[in-house]
Amino acid sequence: MTANDYLTKDEIKELLTKSDFKATLEVLNTWFWISTSMALVYFWTNPITILIALFIIGGKQLACAIIMHDTSHYALFKYKRANQVLGNILGGYPLFVDLTRYRPYHLSHHSHTGQDNDPDIGLTTGYPAGKASFTRKILRDLFGFTGIKAFFGLMMIQTGLLKFTLGGSKPEWLPKSERKGLYHLMIFFKNMWGPLLVNFTLWLILWILGAGWLYLLWVAAYFTTYQFSLRIRSIAEHSVVPDSLDNQLNTRTTYANFIEKMLFAPHHVNYHAEHHLLMTVPSYNLPKMHQ
C-alpha cells in the first residue's frame, strides 16, 4: 500500500508543503519548555521542581531527537541547508549526534522496518515483557544505567571503533585493520566538535545568566528520563505489532494527551503510521494527514 491508495495527488501536494513559520514554532516550543523547566529549578530549587524539570527536559531531549529525525528527511524547513544546520544545532548536537551520519542510518530503518536488518530493531524487540522485566527496564532507565551504557557506546562510535548505530542493537566493532591508534582521537574530534561546541554554548549561556550549574539538569536528564521517554516512544511506534514485515501493520499511530505529548510524543511523532506511509510530510502536517 502507498499514500496514493489513500490520498489524491492534490492532497499529497498540500501535505508535503513546508512552512518555515510552523517549523520555527515547533523548534521554539521545544526549547521554550527546556528553558522554562530550568527557570523553575533556578527560582524554586527543591527536590520536587528538580524532579519535574528532569522529566520535562528528558521529554524535550526526545523532542530534539525528533527535530533531528524530521530534518534528516528534509521535512521541517523549506530549504535543505536550513534543515541540515538547524537540525544539527537544535536537534542532534545537543544529544551528541550528528545529522550527516544519522540520515543514512535512519533511512535504512524505513527501508527495512521490522526486518532483521532494521537498524532500530533492538529498540522494539523483547515485548510484550512481564511486569517484573518491564519494571527492571524502567528502573535501569531512570537510575542511569541505560544512559551510561548508551553514552559509552556512542563515544566508541564517535571515536571510530564501533559502527554507527542508535538502535540498541549489538555493537559491531570495525575491523582491526581500520583501527589506527591515535588516529581515532582525530576521528573523535572530527565527529564531536559540533556536539561539544553546542553543549559548551548551552552551559556558557547558563553561566552568563549566573546559573551554570543548571547544565547539570541537562546531563542528568540525558542519562535518565530521556532514556525512559525514548523507550516508551519506541515501544509505541513498532513493538507488538500485528505483522512486523507488513508495511501497513508494522507501524502504529497512537493518540496522546498533553502530558503524553510532553514526555513521549513531541512534534506529532505519535502519527507514526502516517509518517511511514509518506515520510517527507512535515510533522506539523501529520495530524491533518491522519484526518
CSV table of C-alpha atoms in Angstrom, one decimal:
chain,number,residue,atom,x,y,z
A,1,MET,CA,0.0,0.0,0.0
A,2,THR,CA,1.2,3.5,-0.8
A,3,ALA,CA,0.0,7.0,0.0
A,4,ASN,CA,-1.8,7.1,-3.4
A,5,ASP,CA,-4.2,4.4,-2.1
A,6,TYR,CA,-5.5,6.9,0.5
A,7,LEU,CA,-4.9,10.4,-0.9
A,8,THR,CA,-5.3,12.3,-4.1
A,9,LYS,CA,-2.4,13.9,-5.8
A,10,ASP,CA,-3.6,17.4,-4.7
A,11,GLU,CA,-3.9,16.2,-1.1
A,12,ILE,CA,-0.4,14.8,-1.2
A,13,LYS,CA,0.9,18.0,-2.7
A,14,GLU,CA,-0.8,20.0,0.1
A,15,LEU,CA,0.5,17.8,2.8
A,16,LEU,CA,4.1,18.0,1.5
A,17,THR,CA,4.1,21.8,1.6
A,18,LYS,CA,6.6,23.1,4.2
A,19,SER,CA,6.2,26.2,6.3
A,20,ASP,CA,9.3,27.9,7.9
A,21,PHE,CA,6.9,29.7,10.3
A,22,LYS,CA,5.4,26.4,11.5
A,23,ALA,CA,8.8,24.8,11.7
A,24,THR,CA,10.1,27.6,13.8
A,25,LEU,CA,7.2,27.4,16.2
A,26,GLU,CA,7.9,23.6,16.6
A,27,VAL,CA,11.5,24.2,17.4
A,28,LEU,CA,10.8,27.2,19.7
A,29,ASN,CA,8.2,25.1,21.6
A,30,THR,CA,10.8,22.5,22.5
A,31,TRP,CA,13.4,25.0,23.7
A,32,PHE,CA,10.8,27.1,25.5
A,33,TRP,CA,10.0,24.1,27.7
A,34,ILE,CA,13.7,23.3,28.3
A,35,SER,CA,14.3,26.9,29.3
A,36,THR,CA,11.1,27.1,31.5
A,37,SER,CA,12.0,23.9,33.4
A,38,MET,CA,15.5,25.2,34.1
A,39,ALA,CA,14.0,28.5,35.3
A,40,LEU,CA,11.6,26.6,37.5
A,41,VAL,CA,14.5,25.0,39.3
A,42,TYR,CA,16.5,28.2,39.4
A,43,PHE,CA,13.8,30.2,41.2
A,44,TRP,CA,12.4,27.4,43.3
A,45,THR,CA,15.1,24.9,43.9
A,46,ASN,CA,13.8,21.8,45.7
A,47,PRO,CA,13.5,18.1,45.1
A,48,ILE,CA,10.0,18.4,43.6
A,49,THR,CA,10.9,21.1,41.0
A,50,ILE,CA,14.1,19.2,40.1
A,51,LEU,CA,12.2,16.0,39.5
A,52,ILE,CA,9.6,17.8,37.4
A,53,ALA,CA,12.4,19.5,35.4
A,54,LEU,CA,14.2,16.2,34.8
A,55,PHE,CA,11.1,14.7,33.2
A,56,ILE,CA,10.3,17.8,31.2
A,57,ILE,CA,13.9,18.0,29.9
A,58,GLY,CA,14.0,14.3,29.2
A,59,GLY,CA,10.8,14.6,27.1
A,60,LYS,CA,12.2,17.6,25.3
A,61,GLN,CA,15.5,15.9,24.7
A,62,LEU,CA,13.4,13.3,22.9
A,63,ALA,CA,11.9,16.3,21.0
A,64,CYS,CA,15.4,17.3,20.0
A,65,ALA,CA,15.8,13.8,18.6
A,66,ILE,CA,12.6,14.2,16.7
A,67,ILE,CA,13.8,17.5,15.3
A,68,MET,CA,16.9,15.7,14.1
A,69,HIS,CA,14.7,12.9,12.7
A,70,ASP,CA,12.4,15.4,10.8
A,71,THR,CA,15.3,17.3,9.4
A,72,SER,CA,17.0,14.1,8.3
A,73,HIS,CA,14.1,13.8,5.9
A,74,TYR,CA,14.4,17.5,4.9
A,75,ALA,CA,10.9,17.6,6.2
A,76,LEU,CA,10.8,20.5,8.6
A,77,PHE,CA,12.1,23.7,6.9
A,78,LYS,CA,11.7,24.6,3.2
A,79,TYR,CA,15.4,24.6,2.4
A,80,LYS,CA,17.8,21.7,2.7
A,81,ARG,CA,20.5,23.9,4.2
A,82,ALA,CA,18.2,25.1,7.0
A,83,ASN,CA,17.2,21.5,7.8
A,84,GLN,CA,20.9,20.5,7.9
A,85,VAL,CA,22.2,23.4,10.0
A,86,LEU,CA,19.3,23.8,12.4
A,87,GLY,CA,18.7,20.0,12.7
A,88,ASN,CA,22.2,19.7,14.0
A,89,ILE,CA,22.4,22.7,16.2
A,90,LEU,CA,19.0,22.4,17.8
A,91,GLY,CA,18.4,18.7,17.4
A,92,GLY,CA,21.3,16.3,17.1
A,93,TYR,CA,24.3,18.2,18.5
A,94,PRO,CA,22.7,18.7,22.0
A,95,LEU,CA,22.4,14.9,22.1
A,96,PHE,CA,26.0,14.3,20.9
A,97,VAL,CA,24.8,13.0,17.5
A,98,ASP,CA,25.4,14.5,14.0
A,99,LEU,CA,22.8,14.6,11.3
A,100,THR,CA,25.0,13.6,8.5
A,101,ARG,CA,25.6,10.1,9.8
A,102,TYR,CA,22.2,9.7,11.3
A,103,ARG,CA,20.4,10.3,8.0
A,104,PRO,CA,21.5,7.2,6.1
A,105,TYR,CA,21.2,5.1,9.2
A,106,HIS,CA,17.6,6.3,9.7
A,107,LEU,CA,16.6,5.8,6.0
A,108,SER,CA,17.8,2.2,6.4
A,109,HIS,CA,15.2,1.9,9.1
A,110,HIS,CA,12.5,3.0,6.7
A,111,SER,CA,13.7,0.5,4.0
A,112,HIS,CA,13.9,-2.4,6.4
A,113,THR,CA,11.3,-1.7,9.1
A,114,GLY,CA,10.7,-4.7,11.3
A,115,GLN,CA,13.2,-6.9,9.5
A,116,ASP,CA,16.3,-8.4,11.0
A,117,ASN,CA,18.4,-5.7,9.3
A,118,ASP,CA,16.3,-2.9,10.6
A,119,PRO,CA,19.0,-0.8,12.5
A,120,ASP,CA,16.4,0.1,15.1
A,121,ILE,CA,15.2,-3.5,15.8
A,122,GLY,CA,17.0,-3.5,19.1
A,123,LEU,CA,14.7,-0.8,20.4
A,124,THR,CA,11.5,-2.7,19.7
A,125,THR,CA,12.1,-6.4,20.4
A,126,GLY,CA,11.5,-8.1,23.7
A,127,TYR,CA,7.9,-7.0,24.1
A,128,PRO,CA,5.5,-7.8,25.5
A,129,ALA,CA,7.5,-8.1,28.6
A,130,GLY,CA,6.4,-9.4,32.0
A,131,LYS,CA,5.7,-6.8,34.7
A,132,ALA,CA,9.0,-7.7,36.6
A,133,SER,CA,11.0,-7.5,33.4
A,134,PHE,CA,9.5,-4.2,32.3
A,135,THR,CA,9.9,-2.7,35.8
A,136,ARG,CA,13.6,-3.6,35.7
A,137,LYS,CA,14.0,-1.9,32.3
A,138,ILE,CA,12.3,1.3,33.5
A,139,LEU,CA,14.4,1.4,36.7
A,140,ARG,CA,17.6,0.9,34.7
A,141,ASP,CA,16.5,3.9,32.6
A,142,LEU,CA,15.6,6.1,35.5
A,143,PHE,CA,18.7,5.3,37.6
A,144,GLY,CA,21.0,6.0,34.7
A,145,PHE,CA,22.3,2.5,33.9
A,146,THR,CA,20.8,2.5,30.4
A,147,GLY,CA,22.1,6.0,29.7
A,148,ILE,CA,25.7,5.2,30.8
A,149,LYS,CA,25.8,2.1,28.6
A,150,ALA,CA,24.3,4.1,25.6
A,151,PHE,CA,26.7,7.0,26.1
A,152,PHE,CA,29.7,4.8,26.3
A,153,GLY,CA,28.7,3.0,23.1
A,154,LEU,CA,28.1,6.4,21.4
A,155,MET,CA,31.6,7.6,22.4
A,156,MET,CA,33.1,4.4,20.9
A,157,ILE,CA,31.1,5.2,17.7
A,158,GLN,CA,32.3,8.8,17.7
A,159,THR,CA,35.9,7.5,18.1
A,160,GLY,CA,35.5,5.3,15.1
A,161,LEU,CA,35.8,2.0,16.9
A,162,LEU,CA,32.2,0.9,16.5
A,163,LYS,CA,29.9,1.1,13.5
A,164,PHE,CA,27.2,3.8,13.8
A,165,THR,CA,24.0,2.7,15.5
A,166,LEU,CA,21.5,4.3,17.8
A,167,GLY,CA,19.0,1.4,17.8
A,168,GLY,CA,20.2,-0.7,20.8
A,169,SER,CA,21.5,-3.4,18.6
A,170,LYS,CA,24.6,-5.4,19.4
A,171,PRO,CA,27.7,-3.3,18.9
A,172,GLU,CA,29.7,-4.1,15.8
A,173,TRP,CA,33.4,-3.4,16.0
A,174,LEU,CA,35.1,-2.0,13.0
A,175,PRO,CA,37.8,-4.4,11.5
A,176,LYS,CA,41.2,-4.2,13.3
A,177,SER,CA,42.7,-3.0,10.0
A,178,GLU,CA,40.6,0.1,10.4
A,179,ARG,CA,41.7,0.9,13.9
A,180,LYS,CA,44.7,3.1,13.8
A,181,GLY,CA,45.7,4.1,17.4
A,182,LEU,CA,45.9,7.8,18.0
A,183,TYR,CA,44.2,8.4,14.6
A,184,HIS,CA,41.0,7.7,16.5
A,185,LEU,CA,41.5,10.9,18.5
A,186,MET,CA,41.3,12.8,15.2
A,187,ILE,CA,38.1,11.0,14.3
A,188,PHE,CA,36.6,11.7,17.7
A,189,PHE,CA,37.2,15.5,17.5
A,190,LYS,CA,36.0,15.5,13.8
A,191,ASN,CA,32.7,13.9,14.9
A,192,MET,CA,32.4,15.6,18.2
A,193,TRP,CA,33.5,19.2,17.7
A,194,GLY,CA,29.9,20.3,16.9
A,195,PRO,CA,28.2,18.5,19.8
A,196,LEU,CA,30.9,19.7,22.2
A,197,LEU,CA,30.6,23.3,21.0
A,198,VAL,CA,26.8,23.3,21.2
A,199,ASN,CA,26.8,21.8,24.7
A,200,PHE,CA,29.6,24.2,25.8
A,201,THR,CA,27.4,27.1,24.4
A,202,LEU,CA,24.4,25.8,26.4
A,203,TRP,CA,26.5,25.8,29.6
A,204,LEU,CA,28.0,29.2,28.7
A,205,ILE,CA,24.6,30.8,28.2
A,206,LEU,CA,23.5,29.5,31.6
A,207,TRP,CA,26.8,30.6,33.2
A,208,ILE,CA,26.4,34.2,31.8
A,209,LEU,CA,22.9,34.2,33.4
A,210,GLY,CA,24.5,33.2,36.7
A,211,ALA,CA,23.2,29.7,36.7
A,212,GLY,CA,25.9,27.5,35.0
A,213,TRP,CA,25.0,24.7,37.5
A,214,LEU,CA,21.6,24.2,35.7
A,215,TYR,CA,23.5,22.5,32.9
A,216,LEU,CA,23.7,19.5,35.3
A,217,LEU,CA,19.9,19.1,34.7
A,218,TRP,CA,20.6,18.6,31.0
A,219,VAL,CA,23.2,16.0,31.7
A,220,ALA,CA,21.2,14.2,34.4
A,221,ALA,CA,18.1,14.1,32.2
A,222,TYR,CA,20.1,12.7,29.3
A,223,PHE,CA,21.2,9.7,31.3
A,224,THR,CA,17.8,9.1,33.0
A,225,THR,CA,14.5,10.5,31.9
A,226,TYR,CA,15.5,10.8,28.2
A,227,GLN,CA,16.2,7.1,28.1
A,228,PHE,CA,12.8,6.4,29.7
A,229,SER,CA,11.0,8.6,27.2
A,230,LEU,CA,12.9,7.1,24.3
A,231,ARG,CA,12.0,3.6,25.4
A,232,ILE,CA,8.2,4.3,25.7
A,233,ARG,CA,8.3,6.1,22.3
A,234,SER,CA,10.0,3.2,20.6
A,235,ILE,CA,7.5,0.7,22.0
A,236,ALA,CA,4.6,2.8,20.9
A,237,GLU,CA,5.9,3.0,17.3
A,238,HIS,CA,7.0,-0.5,16.4
A,239,SER,CA,6.6,-3.0,19.2
A,240,VAL,CA,4.0,-5.8,19.5
A,241,VAL,CA,2.6,-5.1,16.0
A,242,PRO,CA,0.3,-7.5,14.1
A,243,ASP,CA,2.9,-8.2,11.4
A,244,SER,CA,6.5,-6.8,11.5
A,245,LEU,CA,7.0,-7.5,7.8
A,246,ASP,CA,3.9,-5.8,6.5
A,247,ASN,CA,4.4,-2.1,5.9
A,248,GLN,CA,0.8,-1.4,6.9
A,249,LEU,CA,0.9,-3.5,10.1
A,250,ASN,CA,4.4,-2.9,11.5
A,251,THR,CA,3.9,0.7,12.5
A,252,ARG,CA,1.5,2.2,14.9
A,253,THR,CA,-0.2,5.6,15.3
A,254,THR,CA,-1.1,6.5,18.9
A,255,TYR,CA,-3.3,9.2,20.4
A,256,ALA,CA,-1.6,11.3,23.2
A,257,ASN,CA,-2.9,13.8,25.8
A,258,PHE,CA,-0.9,16.9,26.9
A,259,ILE,CA,1.4,15.0,29.4
A,260,GLU,CA,2.0,12.2,26.9
A,261,LYS,CA,2.9,14.7,24.3
A,262,MET,CA,5.3,16.3,26.7
A,263,LEU,CA,7.1,13.0,27.6
A,264,PHE,CA,6.6,10.6,24.7
A,265,ALA,CA,5.1,12.2,21.6
A,266,PRO,CA,6.7,15.6,20.7
A,267,HIS,CA,6.3,17.1,17.3
A,268,HIS,CA,3.4,14.9,16.3
A,269,VAL,CA,5.7,11.8,16.2
A,270,ASN,CA,2.8,9.8,17.5
A,271,TYR,CA,1.3,9.9,14.0
A,272,HIS,CA,3.9,7.3,13.1
A,273,ALA,CA,1.9,5.1,10.6
A,274,GLU,CA,1.3,8.3,8.6
A,275,HIS,CA,5.0,9.1,8.7
A,276,HIS,CA,6.0,5.7,7.4
A,277,LEU,CA,3.3,6.0,4.7
A,278,LEU,CA,4.7,9.3,3.4
A,279,MET,CA,7.9,10.1,5.2
A,280,THR,CA,8.6,13.6,3.8
A,281,VAL,CA,5.4,15.1,5.2
A,282,PRO,CA,6.3,17.8,7.7
A,283,SER,CA,5.5,16.9,11.3
A,284,TYR,CA,3.1,19.8,11.6
A,285,ASN,CA,1.0,18.4,8.7
A,286,LEU,CA,0.8,14.8,10.1
A,287,PRO,CA,-2.4,15.5,12.2
A,288,LYS,CA,-4.1,16.7,9.0
A,289,MET,CA,-2.9,13.7,7.1
A,290,HIS,CA,-4.3,11.4,9.8
A,291,GLN,CA,-7.7,13.1,9.5
